[in-house]
Amino acid sequence: MNTLSNEALLSAIDAHKKSTYVWHSKFEDRFRHHKHRKGQLTYVEGGVIFLYANDKSYFIPARHYLWIPAGVAHHLQHRYRAAIVRNIYFDTTAEENNPFFDHIGIYPVNSLLLEMLKFSEHWNGDIYPGTHEYGFLNTIQNILPTISIHPLPIVVPTTENERLRPVLWYIHQHLADELTLEVIAAATGFSERTLSRVFQASLDISFFQYLKLVRITKAMEKLLESDLTISEIAYEVGYDSISSFSNTFFKMTGRRPSTFKELKIASLGTD
């Protein structure tokens, strides 16, 4: 395991332009907002991680991987228990014509990529061209555009708007309540019209779209990190109908809550 300090590790990732840098570790919210000259592949083996980048938060559940393009400032945070992550940092300067490497994406891992990541689990630090390890990792980089075809479509916008932050905090703290624009406006000192306008201007989505995103993201988190039943989770995130919750969850994630919860069982063997 890499024992470098935070600053030394961040410097080491970009120290050698043509190398591929490998770092597998138990993730513990170690890093400030930062960026690399290399593209970053992170596989979440156990736990739940949130990526903050481009004024948005991205939910990365266990058994999923994310791609962060070179030069994108970001930081990661885990929730509840520390997550197990595998990180590979690639030189992508030769991939400028492939659009996959230019965009953040979160994808479910398939058996091929999972076995390849496990094969590399004892490698750490710089892997240089000309070695068999480098050739193996280069194969991972080459197949990513082909296997990464079903991104997880859950992205929650964030904002630096100081007026809106108490509103977002209120929503997150009262998800189980019946939240309407009228209720939240009254609780936070806005008129309904002003609040609706500020939401759209600051987050580029409506209040109702934001509320649905937060509720489903919180549900995903609870499905993986708690022992609550699906009906209990539906209630805790503001749904009084399991069918309505299940249908909304499916439309936003492509999975039913029961299927998504199985990811928790699948990841227990890797913690």
Coordinates of C-alpha atoms in Angstrom, one line a residue:
M1 CA 0.0 0.0 0.0
N2 CA 1.2 3.5 -0.8
T3 CA 2.4 5.3 2.4
L4 CA 3.2 8.7 0.8
S5 CA 1.8 11.8 2.4
N6 CA -1.2 13.5 0.7
E7 CA 0.9 16.2 -1.0
A8 CA 3.6 13.8 -2.0
L9 CA 1.1 11.3 -3.5
L10 CA -0.6 14.0 -5.5
S11 CA 2.8 15.2 -6.9
A12 CA 3.9 11.6 -7.6
I13 CA 0.9 10.9 -9.8
D14 CA 2.0 13.5 -12.3
A15 CA 5.8 13.3 -11.8
H16 CA 6.4 11.1 -14.8
K17 CA 4.3 12.1 -17.8
K18 CA 4.4 8.8 -19.7
S19 CA 3.9 6.4 -16.8
T20 CA 0.7 4.9 -15.6
Y21 CA 0.3 5.5 -11.8
V22 CA -1.4 2.9 -9.6
W23 CA -2.8 3.4 -6.1
H24 CA -5.0 0.9 -4.4
S25 CA -6.1 1.8 -0.9
K26 CA -8.8 2.2 1.8
F27 CA -10.3 5.5 1.0
E28 CA -10.5 8.0 3.9
D29 CA -11.3 11.5 2.4
R30 CA -7.6 12.3 2.2
F31 CA -7.4 14.9 -0.4
R32 CA -8.4 18.5 -0.9
H33 CA -9.9 19.8 -4.2
H34 CA -7.2 19.0 -6.8
K35 CA -6.6 18.0 -10.4
H36 CA -4.1 15.8 -12.3
R37 CA -2.5 15.9 -15.7
K38 CA -3.5 12.3 -16.1
G39 CA -7.0 10.8 -16.5
Q40 CA -8.2 8.9 -13.4
L41 CA -10.0 5.6 -13.3
T42 CA -11.4 4.8 -9.8
Y43 CA -13.2 1.6 -9.0
V44 CA -15.3 1.5 -5.8
E45 CA -15.1 -1.9 -4.3
G46 CA -17.0 -1.4 -1.1
G47 CA -18.8 1.5 0.5
V48 CA -20.3 4.6 -1.2
I49 CA -18.3 7.6 -2.6
F50 CA -19.4 11.0 -3.8
L51 CA -17.4 12.9 -6.4
Y52 CA -17.5 16.7 -6.4
A53 CA -16.6 18.3 -9.7
N54 CA -17.9 20.9 -12.1
D55 CA -20.3 22.3 -9.5
K56 CA -22.0 18.9 -9.3
S57 CA -22.0 15.9 -7.0
Y58 CA -21.8 12.4 -8.5
F59 CA -22.9 9.3 -6.6
I60 CA -20.6 6.3 -7.0
P61 CA -21.9 3.1 -5.4
A62 CA -20.0 -0.1 -4.8
R63 CA -19.3 -2.2 -7.8
H64 CA -19.1 0.9 -10.0
Y65 CA -16.1 2.8 -11.5
L66 CA -15.7 6.4 -12.5
W67 CA -13.6 8.2 -15.1
I68 CA -12.3 11.7 -14.4
P69 CA -10.7 13.4 -17.3
A70 CA -7.2 14.9 -17.1
G71 CA -7.3 18.5 -15.8
V72 CA -10.7 18.3 -14.1
A73 CA -10.6 19.7 -10.5
H74 CA -12.3 17.4 -8.1
H75 CA -12.4 15.7 -4.7
L76 CA -14.0 12.6 -3.3
Q77 CA -15.9 11.9 -0.1
H78 CA -17.1 8.7 1.4
R79 CA -20.2 8.2 3.6
Y80 CA -20.5 5.9 6.6
R81 CA -17.7 3.4 6.4
A82 CA -14.5 4.0 4.6
A83 CA -14.6 2.6 1.0
I84 CA -12.2 0.4 -0.7
V85 CA -11.0 2.0 -4.0
R86 CA -8.6 1.1 -6.8
N87 CA -7.1 4.0 -8.7
I88 CA -5.2 4.0 -12.0
Y89 CA -4.0 7.3 -13.5
F90 CA -3.4 7.2 -17.3
D91 CA -1.6 9.5 -19.7
T92 CA -4.4 10.3 -22.1
T93 CA -2.5 12.8 -24.4
A94 CA -2.6 10.2 -27.2
E95 CA -6.4 9.8 -26.8
E96 CA -7.4 13.3 -27.8
N97 CA -9.8 12.1 -30.6
N98 CA -11.7 9.7 -28.3
P99 CA -14.6 11.6 -26.6
F100 CA -14.9 9.0 -23.8
F101 CA -11.8 10.4 -22.1
D102 CA -13.1 14.0 -22.1
H103 CA -16.1 13.5 -19.9
I104 CA -16.8 12.4 -16.3
G105 CA -18.8 9.1 -16.2
I106 CA -19.9 6.5 -13.7
Y107 CA -20.5 2.9 -14.9
P108 CA -21.3 -0.5 -13.4
V109 CA -18.2 -2.8 -13.5
N110 CA -18.4 -5.9 -15.7
S111 CA -16.6 -9.2 -15.0
L112 CA -13.8 -8.5 -17.5
L113 CA -12.7 -5.1 -16.0
L114 CA -13.2 -6.5 -12.4
E115 CA -10.8 -9.4 -13.1
M116 CA -8.3 -7.0 -14.7
L117 CA -8.4 -4.6 -11.7
K118 CA -8.0 -7.5 -9.3
F119 CA -5.0 -8.8 -11.3
S120 CA -3.3 -5.4 -10.7
E121 CA -4.1 -5.1 -7.0
H122 CA -0.5 -5.6 -5.9
W123 CA 1.0 -3.0 -8.1
N124 CA 1.6 0.5 -6.7
G125 CA 3.3 3.7 -8.0
D126 CA 4.7 4.4 -11.4
I127 CA 4.4 1.7 -14.1
Y128 CA 6.6 2.6 -17.0
P129 CA 6.4 1.9 -20.7
G130 CA 8.2 -1.2 -21.9
T131 CA 7.1 -3.4 -18.9
H132 CA 4.5 -6.1 -19.1
E133 CA 2.6 -4.3 -16.3
Y134 CA 2.3 -1.2 -18.4
G135 CA 1.1 -3.2 -21.4
F136 CA -1.6 -4.8 -19.2
L137 CA -2.8 -1.5 -17.9
N138 CA -2.7 0.0 -21.4
T139 CA -5.2 -2.7 -22.4
I140 CA -7.5 -1.5 -19.6
Q141 CA -7.3 2.0 -20.9
N142 CA -7.9 0.9 -24.5
I143 CA -11.1 -1.1 -23.6
L144 CA -12.7 1.6 -21.4
P145 CA -14.5 3.4 -24.3
T146 CA -15.9 0.0 -25.5
I147 CA -17.2 -1.3 -22.2
S148 CA -18.4 2.0 -20.7
I149 CA -21.7 2.2 -22.4
H150 CA -24.3 2.4 -19.6
P151 CA -23.5 5.5 -17.4
L152 CA -25.3 5.9 -14.1
P153 CA -27.5 9.0 -14.8
I154 CA -27.5 10.4 -11.2
V155 CA -25.9 13.9 -11.0
V156 CA -26.9 16.4 -8.4
P157 CA -25.9 20.0 -9.1
T158 CA -24.3 22.1 -6.3
T159 CA -23.9 25.8 -6.1
E160 CA -21.8 28.6 -4.6
N161 CA -24.9 30.8 -4.3
E162 CA -25.0 31.8 -0.6
R163 CA -28.7 32.5 -0.7
L164 CA -29.6 29.0 -1.9
R165 CA -27.4 27.0 0.4
P166 CA -29.7 27.2 3.4
V167 CA -32.5 26.0 1.1
L168 CA -30.5 23.0 -0.1
W169 CA -29.6 22.2 3.5
Y170 CA -33.3 22.4 4.5
I171 CA -34.2 19.9 1.7
H172 CA -31.5 17.4 2.7
Q173 CA -32.6 17.6 6.4
H174 CA -36.3 17.1 5.7
L175 CA -36.5 14.6 2.9
A176 CA -39.1 12.5 4.8
D177 CA -41.5 15.5 4.9
E178 CA -44.0 16.6 2.3
L179 CA -41.8 19.2 0.6
T180 CA -43.4 21.7 -1.8
L181 CA -42.1 24.9 -3.2
E182 CA -44.6 26.7 -0.9
V183 CA -43.4 24.9 2.2
I184 CA -39.7 25.5 1.5
A185 CA -40.2 29.1 0.5
A186 CA -42.0 29.8 3.8
A187 CA -39.3 28.0 5.8
T188 CA -36.4 29.8 4.2
G189 CA -37.7 33.3 3.7
F190 CA -38.3 33.3 0.0
S191 CA -41.4 34.0 -2.1
E192 CA -42.3 31.0 -4.2
R193 CA -41.6 32.9 -7.4
T194 CA -38.2 34.1 -6.3
L195 CA -37.2 30.6 -5.0
S196 CA -38.2 29.0 -8.3
R197 CA -36.2 31.5 -10.3
V198 CA -33.1 31.2 -8.1
F199 CA -33.2 27.4 -8.4
Q200 CA -33.4 27.5 -12.1
A201 CA -30.7 30.2 -12.4
S202 CA -28.2 28.7 -10.0
L203 CA -28.7 25.0 -10.6
D204 CA -30.0 24.9 -14.2
I205 CA -32.9 22.6 -13.1
S206 CA -36.2 23.2 -11.4
F207 CA -36.9 22.8 -7.7
F208 CA -38.9 19.6 -8.4
Q209 CA -36.2 18.0 -10.5
Y210 CA -33.6 18.8 -7.8
L211 CA -35.9 17.3 -5.1
K212 CA -36.3 14.1 -7.1
L213 CA -32.6 13.8 -7.7
V214 CA -31.8 14.2 -4.0
R215 CA -34.4 11.8 -2.9
I216 CA -33.3 9.0 -5.2
T217 CA -29.6 9.6 -4.5
K218 CA -30.3 9.4 -0.7
A219 CA -32.3 6.2 -1.4
M220 CA -29.4 4.7 -3.3
E221 CA -27.1 5.5 -0.4
K222 CA -29.5 3.9 2.2
L223 CA -30.0 0.8 0.0
L224 CA -26.3 0.2 0.1
E225 CA -25.3 1.4 3.5
S226 CA -28.2 0.5 5.8
D227 CA -30.3 -2.5 6.8
L228 CA -33.6 -0.7 6.3
T229 CA -36.3 -2.4 4.1
I230 CA -37.2 -0.9 0.8
S231 CA -40.5 0.4 2.2
E232 CA -38.7 2.0 5.1
I233 CA -36.2 3.7 2.8
A234 CA -39.1 4.9 0.5
Y235 CA -40.7 6.5 3.5
E236 CA -37.5 8.1 4.8
V237 CA -36.8 9.8 1.5
G238 CA -40.4 11.2 1.1
Y239 CA -42.4 8.6 -0.8
D240 CA -45.7 7.3 0.7
S241 CA -46.1 4.8 -2.2
I242 CA -43.7 2.0 -2.7
S243 CA -44.8 1.6 -6.3
S244 CA -44.2 5.3 -7.0
F245 CA -40.8 5.1 -5.4
S246 CA -39.9 2.0 -7.3
N247 CA -41.0 3.4 -10.7
T248 CA -39.2 6.7 -10.1
F249 CA -36.1 4.8 -9.0
F250 CA -36.2 2.7 -12.1
K251 CA -36.6 5.6 -14.5
M252 CA -33.6 7.4 -13.0
T253 CA -31.2 4.5 -12.5
G254 CA -32.3 1.7 -14.8
R255 CA -32.7 -0.7 -11.9
R256 CA -35.4 -1.5 -9.4
P257 CA -34.6 -0.8 -5.8
S258 CA -34.5 -4.5 -5.0
T259 CA -31.9 -5.1 -7.8
F260 CA -29.8 -2.2 -6.7
K261 CA -29.8 -3.4 -3.1
E262 CA -28.2 -6.6 -4.3
L263 CA -25.0 -4.6 -5.0
K264 CA -24.5 -4.4 -1.2
I265 CA -24.6 -8.2 -0.9
A266 CA -22.2 -8.5 -3.8
S267 CA -19.7 -6.1 -2.3
L268 CA -19.6 -7.6 1.2
G269 CA -17.1 -10.2 0.1
T270 CA -14.6 -7.6 -1.0
D271 CA -14.6 -5.4 2.2

